[in-house]
Short mmCIF file of C-alpha atoms and ligand atoms in Angstrom, two decimals:
data_model
loop_
_atom_site.label_atom_id
_atom_site.label_comp_id
_atom_site.label_asym_id
_atom_site.label_seq_id
_atom_site.Cartn_x
_atom_site.Cartn_y
_atom_site.Cartn_z
CA MET E 1252 -186.09 85.38 -156.72
CA ARG E 1253 -186.88 81.82 -157.72
CA THR E 1254 -190.29 80.78 -159.33
CA VAL E 1255 -191.58 77.45 -158.91
CA TYR E 1256 -193.39 76.74 -162.05
CA HIS E 1257 -195.56 73.96 -163.33
CA TYR E 1258 -193.84 70.77 -164.81
CA VAL E 1259 -195.24 69.38 -168.02
CA ASN E 1260 -193.80 66.82 -170.57
CA GLY E 1261 -190.80 66.79 -168.79
CA GLU E 1262 -190.22 70.72 -168.95
CA THR E 1263 -191.12 73.75 -167.12
CA PHE E 1264 -194.32 75.46 -168.23
CA GLU E 1265 -194.74 79.04 -166.93
CA GLY E 1266 -198.48 79.17 -167.68
CA THR E 1267 -200.58 81.90 -168.85
CA SER E 1268 -202.16 83.32 -165.77
CA GLY E 1269 -199.09 85.47 -164.56
CA ASN E 1270 -200.30 85.09 -160.96
CA THR E 1271 -198.03 83.78 -158.35
CA GLN E 1272 -197.82 83.32 -154.47
CA PRO E 1273 -195.00 83.64 -152.16
CA VAL E 1274 -193.40 80.59 -150.74
CA LEU E 1275 -192.17 81.31 -147.41
CA ASN E 1276 -189.45 80.08 -145.12
CA PRO E 1277 -191.48 79.35 -141.96
CA SER E 1278 -188.25 79.21 -139.68
CA THR E 1279 -187.39 82.88 -140.66
CA GLY E 1280 -190.70 84.10 -141.75
CA LYS E 1281 -188.95 85.17 -144.73
CA GLU E 1282 -190.18 84.92 -148.70
CA GLN E 1283 -187.86 82.46 -150.35
CA ALA E 1284 -189.42 81.89 -153.69
CA ALA E 1285 -192.79 82.29 -155.59
CA VAL E 1286 -195.13 79.73 -157.00
CA ALA E 1287 -196.95 80.18 -160.29
CA LEU E 1288 -200.83 79.76 -159.87
CA ALA E 1289 -202.50 78.05 -163.04
CA ASN E 1290 -205.53 79.43 -164.42
CA LYS E 1291 -208.28 76.94 -166.03
CA ALA E 1292 -206.76 77.05 -169.41
CA ASP E 1293 -203.34 76.20 -168.05
CA VAL E 1294 -204.95 73.32 -166.30
CA ASP E 1295 -206.80 72.10 -169.40
CA SER E 1296 -203.50 72.21 -171.43
CA VAL E 1297 -201.66 70.23 -168.88
CA ILE E 1298 -204.46 67.56 -168.94
CA ALA E 1299 -204.31 67.39 -172.69
CA GLU E 1300 -200.72 66.76 -172.57
CA SER E 1301 -201.33 63.95 -170.12
CA ALA E 1302 -204.09 62.41 -172.18
CA LYS E 1303 -201.65 62.23 -174.97
CA ALA E 1304 -199.00 60.58 -173.22
CA GLN E 1305 -201.20 58.05 -171.37
CA PRO E 1306 -202.04 55.27 -174.16
CA GLY E 1307 -198.29 54.81 -174.88
CA TRP E 1308 -197.60 54.22 -171.07
CA ALA E 1309 -200.60 51.90 -170.66
CA ALA E 1310 -199.37 49.93 -173.63
CA LEU E 1311 -196.03 49.14 -171.94
CA ASN E 1312 -196.21 46.01 -169.92
CA PRO E 1313 -196.58 46.55 -166.16
CA GLN E 1314 -193.00 45.00 -165.55
CA LYS E 1315 -191.61 47.45 -167.77
CA ARG E 1316 -193.37 50.38 -166.10
CA VAL E 1317 -192.38 49.20 -162.51
CA ARG E 1318 -188.62 48.99 -163.66
CA ILE E 1319 -188.82 52.75 -164.23
CA ILE E 1320 -190.36 53.21 -160.96
CA MET E 1321 -187.68 51.12 -159.39
CA GLU E 1322 -185.18 53.38 -160.89
CA TRP E 1323 -187.07 56.32 -159.57
CA ILE E 1324 -186.81 54.95 -156.25
CA ARG E 1325 -183.04 54.68 -156.57
CA LEU E 1326 -182.83 58.27 -157.65
CA ILE E 1327 -184.90 59.55 -154.88
CA HIS E 1328 -182.37 57.80 -152.30
CA GLU E 1329 -179.56 59.46 -154.28
CA ASN E 1330 -181.12 62.95 -153.93
CA MET E 1331 -182.38 62.30 -150.39
CA ASP E 1332 -180.54 65.22 -148.64
CA GLU E 1333 -181.35 67.62 -151.04
CA LEU E 1334 -185.21 66.65 -151.34
CA ALA E 1335 -185.24 66.61 -147.47
CA THR E 1336 -183.61 69.96 -147.13
CA GLN E 1337 -185.85 71.80 -149.67
CA LEU E 1338 -188.91 70.16 -147.77
CA SER E 1339 -187.88 71.44 -144.51
CA LEU E 1340 -187.18 74.86 -145.65
CA GLU E 1341 -190.66 75.17 -147.12
CA HIS E 1342 -192.44 73.28 -144.69
CA GLY E 1343 -190.70 73.87 -141.28
CA LYS E 1344 -190.59 70.31 -140.19
CA THR E 1345 -186.98 69.22 -139.10
CA PHE E 1346 -184.77 67.56 -141.36
CA PRO E 1347 -184.64 64.09 -139.85
CA ASP E 1348 -188.64 64.27 -140.20
CA ALA E 1349 -188.45 65.63 -143.71
CA LYS E 1350 -186.45 62.50 -144.49
CA GLY E 1351 -189.10 60.31 -142.82
CA ASP E 1352 -191.83 62.20 -145.10
CA VAL E 1353 -189.70 61.14 -148.20
CA LEU E 1354 -189.15 57.61 -147.11
CA ARG E 1355 -192.67 56.82 -146.25
CA GLY E 1356 -193.55 57.86 -149.84
CA VAL E 1357 -190.93 55.68 -151.18
CA ASP E 1358 -192.51 52.62 -148.88
CA VAL E 1359 -195.63 52.83 -151.33
CA LEU E 1360 -193.43 53.12 -154.56
CA GLU E 1361 -191.83 49.91 -153.43
CA PHE E 1362 -195.31 48.50 -152.81
CA ALA E 1363 -196.17 49.63 -156.36
CA LEU E 1364 -193.49 47.39 -157.82
CA GLY E 1365 -195.70 44.56 -157.26
CA ALA E 1366 -198.25 46.02 -159.85
CA PRO E 1367 -197.77 43.05 -162.32
CA HIS E 1368 -199.18 40.89 -159.49
CA GLN E 1369 -201.99 43.41 -158.38
CA LEU E 1370 -203.11 43.96 -161.95
CA LYS E 1371 -203.41 40.16 -162.83
CA GLY E 1372 -207.07 39.70 -162.27
CA GLU E 1373 -208.93 36.53 -161.68
CA TYR E 1374 -209.81 33.51 -163.85
CA SER E 1375 -212.48 30.75 -163.71
CA SER E 1376 -212.44 27.96 -166.01
CA GLU E 1377 -215.54 26.00 -167.06
CA VAL E 1378 -218.12 28.27 -165.78
CA GLY E 1379 -220.13 26.60 -168.46
CA THR E 1380 -219.50 23.86 -170.82
CA GLY E 1381 -216.55 25.34 -173.05
CA ILE E 1382 -217.14 28.65 -171.17
CA ASP E 1383 -214.40 30.59 -169.18
CA THR E 1384 -214.66 33.95 -167.24
CA TYR E 1385 -211.75 36.30 -166.45
CA SER E 1386 -211.28 39.60 -165.24
CA LEU E 1387 -208.59 42.28 -166.24
CA ARG E 1388 -207.90 45.39 -164.26
CA GLN E 1389 -207.27 48.43 -166.84
CA PRO E 1390 -206.02 51.92 -166.04
CA LEU E 1391 -208.63 54.74 -165.86
CA GLY E 1392 -206.79 56.85 -168.24
CA VAL E 1393 -205.76 60.49 -166.75
CA VAL E 1394 -206.31 60.68 -162.98
CA ALA E 1395 -205.23 63.56 -160.63
CA GLY E 1396 -203.91 63.95 -156.99
CA ILE E 1397 -204.57 67.15 -154.98
CA THR E 1398 -202.42 67.13 -151.93
CA PRO E 1399 -201.96 68.97 -148.53
CA PHE E 1400 -198.85 71.16 -147.51
CA ASN E 1401 -198.02 68.94 -144.43
CA PHE E 1402 -196.50 65.74 -146.45
CA PRO E 1403 -195.42 67.35 -149.72
CA ALA E 1404 -193.46 64.25 -150.60
CA MET E 1405 -195.28 61.31 -148.90
CA ILE E 1406 -198.97 62.01 -149.94
CA PRO E 1407 -198.01 62.73 -153.59
CA LEU E 1408 -196.09 59.40 -153.85
CA TRP E 1409 -198.66 57.62 -152.13
CA LYS E 1410 -200.97 58.64 -154.87
CA ALA E 1411 -198.63 58.68 -158.04
CA GLY E 1412 -197.04 55.33 -157.41
CA PRO E 1413 -199.88 53.07 -157.50
CA ALA E 1414 -201.56 55.19 -160.12
CA LEU E 1415 -198.73 55.23 -162.71
CA ALA E 1416 -197.85 51.59 -162.01
CA ALA E 1417 -201.32 50.78 -162.95
CA GLY E 1418 -200.86 52.36 -166.24
CA ASN E 1419 -202.51 55.77 -165.66
CA ALA E 1420 -201.22 59.37 -166.52
CA PHE E 1421 -201.04 61.32 -163.26
CA VAL E 1422 -201.78 64.95 -162.93
CA LEU E 1423 -200.32 66.34 -159.60
CA LYS E 1424 -201.84 69.51 -157.94
CA PRO E 1425 -199.63 69.71 -154.83
CA SER E 1426 -200.06 72.33 -152.06
CA GLU E 1427 -198.91 75.98 -153.11
CA ARG E 1428 -197.29 76.38 -149.84
CA ASP E 1429 -194.47 73.83 -150.35
CA PRO E 1430 -194.34 73.25 -154.02
CA SER E 1431 -190.69 72.47 -154.75
CA VAL E 1432 -190.38 68.83 -153.75
CA PRO E 1433 -193.33 67.80 -155.85
CA VAL E 1434 -191.69 69.24 -158.84
CA ARG E 1435 -188.25 67.68 -158.02
CA LEU E 1436 -189.83 64.34 -157.64
CA ALA E 1437 -191.49 64.60 -161.17
CA GLU E 1438 -188.21 65.59 -162.61
CA LEU E 1439 -186.78 62.41 -161.10
CA PHE E 1440 -189.44 60.39 -162.65
CA ILE E 1441 -188.23 61.64 -166.05
CA GLU E 1442 -184.75 61.00 -165.32
CA ALA E 1443 -185.67 57.48 -164.25
CA GLY E 1444 -186.93 56.85 -167.93
CA GLY E 1445 -190.58 57.84 -167.17
CA PRO E 1446 -191.96 59.12 -170.69
CA ALA E 1447 -192.72 62.83 -170.80
CA GLY E 1448 -196.16 63.93 -169.99
CA VAL E 1449 -197.07 60.69 -167.84
CA LEU E 1450 -196.45 62.51 -164.43
CA ASN E 1451 -197.22 66.28 -164.86
CA VAL E 1452 -197.46 68.74 -162.07
CA VAL E 1453 -199.51 71.98 -162.05
CA HIS E 1454 -199.79 74.68 -159.21
CA GLY E 1455 -202.73 76.59 -157.99
CA GLY E 1456 -205.60 77.28 -155.64
CA LYS E 1457 -209.31 76.76 -156.14
CA GLU E 1458 -209.37 77.78 -159.73
CA ALA E 1459 -206.77 74.91 -160.56
CA VAL E 1460 -208.64 72.62 -158.49
CA ASP E 1461 -211.99 73.45 -159.91
CA ALA E 1462 -210.50 72.97 -163.45
CA ILE E 1463 -209.36 69.45 -162.64
CA LEU E 1464 -212.97 68.64 -161.17
CA ASP E 1465 -214.73 69.91 -164.14
CA SER E 1466 -212.52 68.07 -166.72
CA ASP E 1467 -214.11 65.29 -168.48
CA THR E 1468 -210.55 63.83 -169.12
CA ILE E 1469 -209.82 63.25 -165.39
CA LYS E 1470 -211.33 59.95 -164.47
CA ALA E 1471 -210.39 59.89 -160.85
CA VAL E 1472 -209.28 62.43 -157.98
CA GLY E 1473 -207.54 61.48 -154.95
CA PHE E 1474 -207.57 64.21 -152.40
CA VAL E 1475 -205.91 64.83 -148.98
CA GLY E 1476 -206.39 67.88 -146.89
CA SER E 1477 -208.97 69.49 -144.53
CA THR E 1478 -212.37 68.05 -144.17
CA PRO E 1479 -214.42 71.10 -145.77
CA ILE E 1480 -212.41 70.88 -149.03
CA ALA E 1481 -212.46 66.95 -148.95
CA GLN E 1482 -216.18 66.94 -148.82
CA TYR E 1483 -216.47 69.51 -151.50
CA ILE E 1484 -214.21 67.75 -153.76
CA TYR E 1485 -216.22 64.28 -153.06
CA GLU E 1486 -219.48 66.17 -153.83
CA ARG E 1487 -218.21 67.86 -157.05
CA CYS E 1488 -216.51 64.45 -158.30
CA ALA E 1489 -219.83 62.74 -157.67
CA ALA E 1490 -221.67 65.29 -159.83
CA THR E 1491 -219.32 65.07 -162.70
CA GLY E 1492 -219.18 61.18 -162.57
CA LYS E 1493 -215.63 60.83 -161.21
CA ARG E 1494 -214.13 58.47 -158.75
CA ALA E 1495 -212.86 60.11 -155.62
CA GLN E 1496 -211.19 59.35 -152.41
CA CYS E 1497 -211.16 62.29 -150.23
CA PHE E 1498 -209.31 62.29 -146.72
CA GLY E 1499 -209.80 65.02 -144.34
CA GLY E 1500 -208.98 66.33 -140.80
CA ALA E 1501 -208.60 64.40 -137.71
CA LYS E 1502 -208.55 64.48 -133.80
CA ASN E 1503 -206.75 61.49 -132.63
CA HIS E 1504 -207.32 60.19 -128.98
CA ALA E 1505 -204.86 58.13 -126.81
CA ILE E 1506 -206.80 56.06 -124.14
CA VAL E 1507 -204.52 55.30 -121.32
CA LEU E 1508 -205.59 52.54 -118.76
CA PRO E 1509 -204.26 52.40 -115.11
CA ASP E 1510 -201.99 49.56 -115.85
CA ALA E 1511 -200.03 51.11 -118.68
CA ASP E 1512 -196.19 52.05 -118.09
CA ILE E 1513 -196.94 55.77 -117.45
CA ASP E 1514 -193.56 56.88 -118.33
CA ALA E 1515 -193.15 55.19 -121.57
CA THR E 1516 -196.63 56.22 -122.49
CA ALA E 1517 -195.97 59.94 -121.74
CA ASP E 1518 -192.83 59.54 -124.14
CA ALA E 1519 -194.93 58.21 -126.73
CA ILE E 1520 -197.57 60.89 -126.30
CA VAL E 1521 -195.44 63.76 -126.18
CA GLY E 1522 -193.47 62.80 -129.27
CA ALA E 1523 -196.84 62.25 -131.09
CA ALA E 1524 -198.54 65.20 -129.98
CA PHE E 1525 -195.76 67.87 -130.57
CA GLY E 1526 -193.63 66.25 -133.29
CA SER E 1527 -193.62 68.20 -136.64
CA ALA E 1528 -195.23 70.98 -134.43
CA GLY E 1529 -198.56 68.91 -134.39
CA GLU E 1530 -199.08 69.24 -138.14
CA ARG E 1531 -199.86 65.58 -138.90
CA CYS E 1532 -203.09 64.13 -139.81
CA MET E 1533 -202.09 61.47 -137.04
CA ALA E 1534 -200.82 63.70 -134.52
CA LEU E 1535 -201.81 62.57 -131.02
CA SER E 1536 -203.70 65.55 -129.67
CA VAL E 1537 -206.31 64.30 -127.06
CA VAL E 1538 -205.23 61.89 -124.16
CA VAL E 1539 -207.95 60.43 -122.34
CA PRO E 1540 -206.73 58.51 -119.04
CA VAL E 1541 -209.01 56.35 -117.00
CA GLY E 1542 -209.33 57.08 -113.39
CA GLN E 1543 -208.08 60.27 -111.54
CA ASP E 1544 -205.02 58.61 -110.28
CA THR E 1545 -203.76 57.69 -113.84
CA ALA E 1546 -204.77 61.32 -115.06
CA ASP E 1547 -202.50 62.83 -112.33
CA ARG E 1548 -199.48 60.66 -112.83
CA LEU E 1549 -199.86 61.05 -116.58
CA ARG E 1550 -200.22 64.85 -116.43
CA ASP E 1551 -197.14 65.05 -114.15
CA ALA E 1552 -195.02 62.87 -116.42
CA ILE E 1553 -196.01 64.91 -119.33
CA LEU E 1554 -195.33 67.93 -117.89
CA ALA E 1555 -191.97 67.14 -116.68
CA LYS E 1556 -191.06 66.22 -120.42
CA ILE E 1557 -192.42 69.39 -122.02
CA PRO E 1558 -189.50 71.87 -120.71
CA GLU E 1559 -187.04 69.36 -122.27
CA LEU E 1560 -188.49 70.13 -125.92
CA LYS E 1561 -186.42 72.39 -128.04
CA VAL E 1562 -188.31 74.13 -130.77
CA GLY E 1563 -185.99 75.77 -133.24
CA HIS E 1564 -185.06 76.39 -136.84
CA CYS E 1565 -186.07 73.15 -139.16
CA LEU E 1566 -182.24 72.60 -139.95
CA ASP E 1567 -181.30 72.98 -136.42
CA PRO E 1568 -180.06 69.31 -135.43
CA GLU E 1569 -181.07 70.07 -131.84
CA ALA E 1570 -184.57 70.78 -132.47
CA ASP E 1571 -187.41 68.45 -131.70
CA TYR E 1572 -189.84 70.44 -133.78
CA GLY E 1573 -189.69 73.66 -135.97
CA PRO E 1574 -192.40 76.32 -136.73
CA LEU E 1575 -195.88 76.17 -137.95
CA VAL E 1576 -196.16 76.55 -141.83
CA THR E 1577 -197.68 80.27 -141.63
CA ALA E 1578 -198.26 83.19 -139.46
CA GLU E 1579 -201.96 82.64 -140.00
CA ALA E 1580 -201.66 78.70 -139.01
CA ARG E 1581 -199.77 79.92 -135.86
CA ASP E 1582 -202.22 82.65 -135.01
CA ARG E 1583 -205.04 80.16 -135.43
CA VAL E 1584 -203.46 77.87 -133.03
CA HIS E 1585 -202.96 80.49 -130.53
CA ARG E 1586 -206.65 81.88 -130.64
CA LEU E 1587 -207.65 78.27 -129.99
CA ILE E 1588 -205.57 78.14 -127.09
CA ALA E 1589 -207.30 81.46 -125.90
CA GLU E 1590 -210.43 79.89 -126.30
CA GLY E 1591 -209.63 76.88 -124.26
CA VAL E 1592 -208.66 79.23 -121.49
CA GLU E 1593 -211.65 81.16 -121.83
CA ALA E 1594 -214.02 78.20 -121.55
CA GLY E 1595 -212.32 77.00 -118.37
CA ALA E 1596 -209.87 74.37 -119.23
CA THR E 1597 -206.58 74.14 -117.27
CA LEU E 1598 -203.80 75.44 -119.18
CA LEU E 1599 -200.55 73.79 -117.61
CA ALA E 1600 -198.13 74.72 -120.44
CA ASP E 1601 -198.65 77.80 -122.78
CA GLY E 1602 -196.92 77.64 -125.93
CA ARG E 1603 -197.79 81.16 -126.75
CA GLU E 1604 -195.03 82.18 -124.12
CA LEU E 1605 -191.95 80.92 -126.42
CA ASP E 1606 -189.97 83.92 -127.16
CA MET E 1607 -187.54 83.53 -130.18
CA SER E 1608 -187.03 87.17 -130.52
CA ASP E 1609 -183.13 87.00 -129.81
CA LYS E 1610 -182.60 83.49 -131.06
CA THR E 1611 -180.58 82.89 -134.37
CA PHE E 1612 -179.44 79.82 -136.33
CA ASN E 1613 -176.53 80.13 -138.77
CA GLU E 1614 -176.81 83.85 -138.46
CA ASP E 1615 -180.51 83.85 -139.52
CA SER E 1616 -183.04 85.75 -136.98
CA LEU E 1617 -185.81 83.39 -136.03
CA ALA E 1618 -187.84 86.40 -134.54
CA ASP E 1619 -190.29 86.55 -137.42
CA GLY E 1620 -190.57 82.65 -137.74
CA PHE E 1621 -193.84 80.98 -137.15
CA TYR E 1622 -193.02 79.10 -133.65
CA SER E 1623 -195.24 77.93 -131.02
CA GLY E 1624 -194.10 76.26 -127.90
CA PRO E 1625 -195.69 73.20 -126.77
CA SER E 1626 -199.05 73.73 -125.12
CA PHE E 1627 -201.12 71.32 -122.69
CA PHE E 1628 -204.37 71.63 -121.12
CA ASP E 1629 -205.99 69.65 -118.54
CA ASN E 1630 -209.61 69.33 -117.51
CA VAL E 1631 -210.82 69.78 -121.19
CA THR E 1632 -214.50 68.88 -121.96
CA ALA E 1633 -216.08 67.76 -124.97
CA ASP E 1634 -218.07 71.22 -125.48
CA MET E 1635 -214.83 73.17 -125.79
CA SER E 1636 -213.31 74.12 -129.23
CA VAL E 1637 -209.80 72.97 -128.07
CA TYR E 1638 -211.41 69.43 -128.12
CA SER E 1639 -214.04 69.69 -130.91
CA GLU E 1640 -211.85 71.29 -133.71
CA GLU E 1641 -208.63 69.99 -135.26
CA ILE E 1642 -206.08 72.63 -133.83
CA PHE E 1643 -203.30 71.13 -136.25
CA GLY E 1644 -200.57 72.67 -133.80
CA PRO E 1645 -198.26 71.76 -130.81
CA VAL E 1646 -201.17 71.62 -128.46
CA LEU E 1647 -202.23 68.42 -126.32
CA VAL E 1648 -205.48 68.38 -124.35
CA MET E 1649 -206.29 65.94 -121.65
CA VAL E 1650 -209.85 64.71 -121.00
CA ARG E 1651 -210.53 62.95 -117.71
CA ALA E 1652 -212.86 59.58 -117.87
CA GLU E 1653 -213.69 57.36 -114.89
CA THR E 1654 -214.21 54.10 -116.70
CA LEU E 1655 -213.04 52.57 -120.08
CA GLU E 1656 -216.48 52.86 -121.59
CA GLU E 1657 -216.62 56.67 -120.81
CA ALA E 1658 -212.93 57.02 -122.46
CA VAL E 1659 -214.13 55.14 -125.72
CA SER E 1660 -217.03 57.13 -125.82
CA TYR E 1661 -214.82 60.35 -126.62
CA PRO E 1662 -213.13 59.05 -129.98
CA ASN E 1663 -216.44 57.21 -130.85
CA ASP E 1664 -218.67 60.41 -130.55
CA HIS E 1665 -215.92 62.68 -132.27
CA VAL E 1666 -216.74 63.75 -135.66
CA TYR E 1667 -213.35 62.85 -136.83
CA GLY E 1668 -212.27 59.12 -136.93
CA ASN E 1669 -208.69 59.04 -138.61
CA GLY E 1670 -206.34 57.34 -135.63
CA VAL E 1671 -206.50 56.31 -132.30
CA ALA E 1672 -204.56 54.47 -129.64
CA ILE E 1673 -204.81 52.63 -126.48
CA PHE E 1674 -202.01 52.26 -123.87
CA THR E 1675 -202.38 49.01 -121.67
CA GLN E 1676 -200.64 45.77 -120.59
CA ASN E 1677 -204.20 44.10 -120.74
CA GLY E 1678 -204.63 42.16 -124.10
CA GLY E 1679 -208.15 41.62 -123.52
CA ALA E 1680 -209.00 45.19 -123.08
CA ALA E 1681 -206.97 46.08 -125.97
CA ARG E 1682 -208.46 43.54 -128.12
CA ASP E 1683 -212.30 44.62 -127.35
CA PHE E 1684 -210.96 48.46 -127.94
CA CYS E 1685 -209.60 47.34 -131.48
CA LYS E 1686 -212.92 45.55 -132.42
CA ASN E 1687 -215.17 48.25 -131.16
CA VAL E 1688 -213.74 51.73 -131.41
CA GLN E 1689 -215.11 53.59 -134.34
CA VAL E 1690 -211.91 54.90 -135.90
CA GLY E 1691 -210.24 53.64 -139.14
CA MET E 1692 -206.63 53.27 -137.72
CA VAL E 1693 -205.86 51.82 -134.28
CA GLY E 1694 -202.58 51.65 -132.32
CA VAL E 1695 -202.05 49.41 -129.52
CA ASN E 1696 -199.11 50.98 -127.23
CA VAL E 1697 -198.29 52.56 -130.82
CA PRO E 1698 -199.13 56.29 -130.65
CA ILE E 1699 -199.07 57.13 -134.44
CA PRO E 1700 -200.43 53.92 -136.20
CA VAL E 1701 -199.72 54.80 -139.62
CA PRO E 1702 -200.32 51.45 -141.62
CA ILE E 1703 -197.34 50.29 -143.65
CA ALA E 1704 -197.36 50.41 -147.46
CA TYR E 1705 -199.00 47.00 -148.13
CA HIS E 1706 -201.82 47.67 -145.85
CA THR E 1707 -204.10 50.31 -146.60
CA PHE E 1708 -204.38 53.98 -144.86
CA GLY E 1709 -207.87 55.83 -144.25
CA GLY E 1710 -209.94 57.45 -141.66
CA TRP E 1711 -213.60 57.21 -140.81
CA LYS E 1712 -216.46 59.62 -140.30
CA ALA E 1713 -215.43 63.13 -141.31
CA SER E 1714 -211.87 61.88 -141.87
CA GLY E 1715 -212.46 59.93 -145.11
CA PHE E 1716 -214.88 60.18 -148.00
CA GLY E 1717 -215.19 57.31 -150.25
CA ASP E 1718 -214.93 53.44 -149.97
CA LEU E 1719 -211.25 52.69 -150.96
CA ASN E 1720 -208.30 53.69 -148.57
CA GLN E 1721 -204.85 54.88 -149.81
CA HIS E 1722 -201.95 52.63 -150.80
CA GLY E 1723 -202.12 48.95 -150.22
CA PRO E 1724 -204.41 46.75 -152.55
CA ASP E 1725 -207.22 49.56 -152.20
CA SER E 1726 -205.00 51.72 -154.35
CA PHE E 1727 -204.75 49.43 -157.26
CA ARG E 1728 -208.62 48.95 -157.23
CA PHE E 1729 -209.20 52.78 -156.88
CA TYR E 1730 -206.67 53.31 -159.81
CA THR E 1731 -207.97 50.56 -162.35
CA LYS E 1732 -211.27 49.77 -163.55
CA THR E 1733 -212.19 45.90 -163.79
CA LYS E 1734 -213.39 44.42 -167.30
CA THR E 1735 -214.94 40.71 -167.07
CA VAL E 1736 -214.76 38.68 -170.09
CA THR E 1737 -217.00 35.55 -170.73
CA SER E 1738 -215.53 33.65 -173.65
CA ARG E 1739 -216.94 30.36 -175.21
CA TRP E 1740 -214.91 27.85 -177.41
CA PRO E 1741 -215.50 26.37 -179.79
CA SER E 1742 -218.12 29.08 -181.22
CA ASP E 1743 -219.55 27.20 -184.28
CA ASP E 1744 -222.11 24.90 -182.41
CA SER E 1745 -224.93 27.54 -182.31
CA ALA E 1746 -228.12 26.17 -180.80
CA GLY E 1747 -230.10 28.76 -182.30
CA PRO E 1748 -231.36 32.11 -180.71
CA GLN E 1749 -232.06 31.80 -177.00
CA PHE E 1750 -234.48 34.17 -175.15
CA THR E 1751 -233.93 33.51 -171.64
CA MET E 1752 -231.39 34.47 -169.15
CA PRO E 1753 -228.59 31.81 -169.64
CA VAL E 1754 -228.16 29.85 -166.47
CA MET E 1755 -225.21 27.88 -165.82
P1 LIG I 1064 -206.29 72.22 -147.31
O1 LIG I 1064 -207.56 71.71 -147.44
O2 LIG I 1064 -206.24 73.73 -147.11
O3 LIG I 1064 -205.57 72.16 -148.91
C1 LIG I 1064 -205.47 70.72 -149.47
C2 LIG I 1064 -205.34 70.96 -150.80
O4 LIG I 1064 -206.88 71.56 -151.31
C3 LIG I 1064 -204.26 71.73 -151.24
O5 LIG I 1064 -203.80 71.37 -152.63
C4 LIG I 1064 -205.01 73.29 -151.61
O6 LIG I 1064 -204.35 73.94 -152.70
C5 LIG I 1064 -206.55 72.76 -152.18
N1 LIG I 1064 -207.36 73.72 -151.54
C6 LIG I 1064 -207.35 74.44 -150.55
N2 LIG I 1064 -208.50 75.39 -150.71
C7 LIG I 1064 -209.23 74.94 -151.51
C8 LIG I 1064 -210.64 75.20 -152.13
N3 LIG I 1064 -211.43 76.20 -151.50
N4 LIG I 1064 -210.96 74.76 -153.09
C9 LIG I 1064 -210.36 73.77 -153.77
N5 LIG I 1064 -208.95 73.35 -153.31
C10 LIG I 1064 -208.64 73.95 -152.31
O7 LIG I 1064 -205.23 71.28 -146.26
P2 LIG I 1064 -203.93 71.81 -145.77
O8 LIG I 1064 -203.81 72.86 -144.98
O9 LIG I 1064 -203.01 71.65 -146.99
O10 LIG I 1064 -203.65 70.35 -145.17
C11 LIG I 1064 -203.75 70.09 -143.75
C12 LIG I 1064 -205.14 69.29 -143.68
O11 LIG I 1064 -204.93 68.02 -144.27
C13 LIG I 1064 -205.35 68.93 -142.15
O12 LIG I 1064 -206.63 69.13 -141.84
C14 LIG I 1064 -205.12 67.44 -142.17
O13 LIG I 1064 -205.54 66.76 -141.05
C15 LIG I 1064 -205.26 66.97 -143.61
N6 LIG I 1064 -204.55 65.73 -143.50
C16 LIG I 1064 -205.25 64.57 -143.82
C17 LIG I 1064 -204.73 63.56 -143.99
C18 LIG I 1064 -205.49 62.20 -144.04
O14 LIG I 1064 -204.76 61.14 -144.75
N7 LIG I 1064 -206.53 62.13 -143.60
C19 LIG I 1064 -203.15 63.60 -144.49
C20 LIG I 1064 -202.65 64.69 -144.45
C21 LIG I 1064 -203.24 65.89 -144.03
#
């Protein structure tokens, strides 16, 4: 069986721990590879190699660095089918969705091509007589990314692209559940002309992460994953004096006003709730219609679409979505569904009933895959765990509200604040909503408002720790430090020592 090893200095690195973990094919439930898990000594040696490579990379002018990234983009496109197939087989998302995962990462590499502009700093002439002040944005040194299973291409690229373009060396610790694509992306960087050691990949769990957090060489950590780990990493980075931006879980609401086009809204909600089996941090998992009549119409429209959804093998071109990532993830989703029923919510579609026992794809049995059908609850209230917890599965819950004010109180009062959407024809209501809602990313008649690469991505409240967002201009601020130079020419006209603060 294949083992996915660490990738350091452009070569496979087996590490010294001897520990591995199975890599599953969620569509069949079968083990398809193993991944090496690094111990502290392995991580320390990877970081040391990165530190050796970084000064030479930083010395290359930014235009030359981004030409390598330009070639990297070309190679990613050239290898797209292989990358997306591998991604599907380890994650379980469908092949077209896997391509989207890679392409949304490439968007940020394209944004990073503007590094020469992003790094150019500011200049003020004559701040005093013969005195100029200017600022430089310089790389931090060696930085790390710790990323989740649900976007194994996009999120590593969101972090590595701007970090590398800014002149840092980047150590990637991807999710151990789908580790192959991150390694392949690093190989393509080397193939594109990237210097060995500038982009290294190390696999592992808590021991590997803790070694990154405790390293004095690592100057910044970009994390994406669940909220408890995000908070843990943020706190530990603060304790060891590192920059950190840590993005966590979500519970994204859609507010639906009575004037919304109900059929189009139901289409948007069904796609955003069940796409990728609900394993997206921007999945729409709560719908809040305003008024009982809106709720009844929307409920019926959603219910009419659910039986049309096809759940299947990730490479089945007919499948709307595939399996969950592991049996544990599916069992957790099914436990939460049971809790919703127990708490008194109305279960209108029960994904637990999906039977794959006699299903096959290309002669592979799907009986042991980690599937869950679409589930839909009505009459959910804020005290139920199906509402308060991030389910991260194909489960949509409806909370009924009498007024817009009451509807908006749900996303505002929720512990998470990643994404939110409003569906309406009323521009004034939408504008007020955008201004007042306490959530980081807002959609108006857009169910998954993931900002494009040249804006920034980040949630509020328990969805994001740290003050700078991912990608867009914030990413260059995060991965660089500012140096401000004040210079005076000519310098040979000393007026003698001065003992008060200089005032311009
Ligand atoms: P996770 O928190 O289990 O894992 C994320 C990373 O942390 C992985 O690399 C993992 O190896 C590491 N990790 C796991 N347990 C650890 C521990 N105890 N100590 C140190 N490191 C540990 O998350 P996941 O299941 O891979 O991803 C799903 C979560 O990510 C969801 O909550 C989802 O909402 C969130 N997510 C958020 C965003 C966002 O931008 N806000 C984007 C994508 C995913």
